[in-house]
Short mmCIF file of C-alpha atoms in Angstrom, two decimals:
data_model
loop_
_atom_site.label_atom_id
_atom_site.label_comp_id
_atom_site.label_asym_id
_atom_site.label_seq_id
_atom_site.Cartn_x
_atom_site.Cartn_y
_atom_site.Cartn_z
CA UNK A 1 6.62 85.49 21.69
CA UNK A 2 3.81 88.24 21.66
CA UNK A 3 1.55 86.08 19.45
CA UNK A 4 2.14 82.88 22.12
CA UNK A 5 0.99 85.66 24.97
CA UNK A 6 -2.02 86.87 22.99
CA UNK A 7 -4.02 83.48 21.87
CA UNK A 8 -4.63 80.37 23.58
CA UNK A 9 -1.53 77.96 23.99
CA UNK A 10 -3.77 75.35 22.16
CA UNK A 11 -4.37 77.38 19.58
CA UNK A 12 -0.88 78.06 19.14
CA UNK A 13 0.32 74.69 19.57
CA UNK A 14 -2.32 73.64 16.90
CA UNK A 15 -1.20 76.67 14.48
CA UNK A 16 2.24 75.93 15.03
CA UNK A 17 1.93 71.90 12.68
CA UNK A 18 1.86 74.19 9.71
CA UNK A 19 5.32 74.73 9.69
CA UNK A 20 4.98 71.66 7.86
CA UNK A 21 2.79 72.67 5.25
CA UNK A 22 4.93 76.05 4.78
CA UNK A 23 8.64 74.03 4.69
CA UNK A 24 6.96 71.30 2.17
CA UNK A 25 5.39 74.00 -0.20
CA UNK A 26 8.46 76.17 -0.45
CA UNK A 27 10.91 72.37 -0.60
CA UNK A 28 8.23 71.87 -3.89
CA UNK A 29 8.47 75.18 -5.30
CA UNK A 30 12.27 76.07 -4.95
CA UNK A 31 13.96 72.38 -4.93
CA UNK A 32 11.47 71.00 -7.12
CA UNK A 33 10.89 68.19 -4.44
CA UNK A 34 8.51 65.58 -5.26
CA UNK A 35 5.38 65.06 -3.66
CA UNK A 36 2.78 61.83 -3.65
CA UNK A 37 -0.75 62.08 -2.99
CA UNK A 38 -0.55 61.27 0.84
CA UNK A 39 2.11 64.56 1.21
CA UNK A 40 -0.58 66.36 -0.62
CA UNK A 41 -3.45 64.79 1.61
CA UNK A 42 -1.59 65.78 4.71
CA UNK A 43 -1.01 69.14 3.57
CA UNK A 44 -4.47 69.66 2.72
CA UNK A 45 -5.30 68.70 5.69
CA UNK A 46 -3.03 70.71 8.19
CA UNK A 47 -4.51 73.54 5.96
CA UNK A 48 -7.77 73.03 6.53
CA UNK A 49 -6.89 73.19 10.46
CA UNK A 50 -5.41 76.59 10.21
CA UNK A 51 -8.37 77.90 8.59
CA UNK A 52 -10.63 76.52 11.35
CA UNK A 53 -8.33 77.96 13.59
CA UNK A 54 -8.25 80.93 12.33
CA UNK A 55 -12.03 81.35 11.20
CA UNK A 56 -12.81 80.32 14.99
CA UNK A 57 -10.65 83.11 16.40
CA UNK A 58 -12.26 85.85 13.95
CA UNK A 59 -15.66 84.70 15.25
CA UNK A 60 -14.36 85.37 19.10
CA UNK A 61 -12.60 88.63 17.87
CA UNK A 62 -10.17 90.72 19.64
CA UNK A 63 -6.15 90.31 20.80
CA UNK A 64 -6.60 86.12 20.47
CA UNK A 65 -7.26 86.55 16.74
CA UNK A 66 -4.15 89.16 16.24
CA UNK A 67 -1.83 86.62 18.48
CA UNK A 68 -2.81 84.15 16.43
CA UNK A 69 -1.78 85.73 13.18
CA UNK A 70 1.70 86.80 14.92
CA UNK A 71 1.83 82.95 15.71
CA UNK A 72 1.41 81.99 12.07
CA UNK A 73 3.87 84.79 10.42
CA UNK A 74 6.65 83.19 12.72
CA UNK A 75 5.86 79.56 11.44
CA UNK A 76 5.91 80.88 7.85
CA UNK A 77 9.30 82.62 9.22
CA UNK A 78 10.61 78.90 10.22
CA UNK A 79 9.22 77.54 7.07
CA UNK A 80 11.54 79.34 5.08
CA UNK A 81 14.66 79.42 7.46
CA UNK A 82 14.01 75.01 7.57
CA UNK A 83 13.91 75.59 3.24
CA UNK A 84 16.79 77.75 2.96
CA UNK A 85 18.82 76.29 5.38
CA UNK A 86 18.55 72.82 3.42
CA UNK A 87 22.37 73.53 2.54
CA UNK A 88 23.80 73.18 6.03
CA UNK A 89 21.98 69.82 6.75
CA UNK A 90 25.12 67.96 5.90
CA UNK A 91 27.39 70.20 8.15
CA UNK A 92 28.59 69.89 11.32
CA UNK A 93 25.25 70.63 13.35
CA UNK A 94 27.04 72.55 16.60
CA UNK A 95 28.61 74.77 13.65
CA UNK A 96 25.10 75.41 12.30
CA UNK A 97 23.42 75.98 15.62
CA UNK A 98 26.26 78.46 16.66
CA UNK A 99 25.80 80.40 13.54
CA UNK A 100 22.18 80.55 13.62
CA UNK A 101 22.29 81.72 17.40
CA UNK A 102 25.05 84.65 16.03
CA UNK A 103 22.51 85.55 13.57
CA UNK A 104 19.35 85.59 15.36
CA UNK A 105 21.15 87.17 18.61
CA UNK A 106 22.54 90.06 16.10
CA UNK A 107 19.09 90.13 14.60
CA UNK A 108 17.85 90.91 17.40
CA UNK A 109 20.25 93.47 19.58
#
């Protein structure tokens, strides 16, 4: 939430598609998940927008560039919680948003 208050909701909105890249890297390296040329193509892709993103924000300087950063830690965050949740995909998903709400609410009390 402080990174979305501290850079530009476009910005945010744009850094926010690499939750893609970060769930399809970590699916590849931990599940051995296969991945074609056009996954790879998109990927490179969505990367090449963060860095814009972020080399645009390091030329303007300041709180945008530091809410920005805070905005791409938490996608990596939902990367990983997407990749190691993978397990509960075939349960019962009000059982897997209840725990997750638990969790993050105890997480953060």
């Amino acid at each position: 939430a402080w990174g979305l208050q501290h850079t530009s909701g476009t910005s945010a909105s744009l850094m926010l598609t690499l939750e893609a890249l970060f769930t399809a890297v970590l699916a590849w390296r931990l599940y051995r998940e296969t991945m074609d040329g056009r996954v790879w193509t998109a990927m490179a892709l969505l990367l090449a927008g963060g860095v814009v993103l972020v080399l645009e924000q390091g030329r303007t300087g300041g709180a945008q560039l530091w809410g920005l950063m805070a905005v791409l830690l938490a996608t990596a965050a939902w990367g990983v919680d997407n990749t190691l949740s993978r397990a509960l995909a075939e349960r019962d998903p009000g059982q897997v948003v209840m725990v997750k709400a638990l969790l993050g609410a105890s997480a953060t009390s």
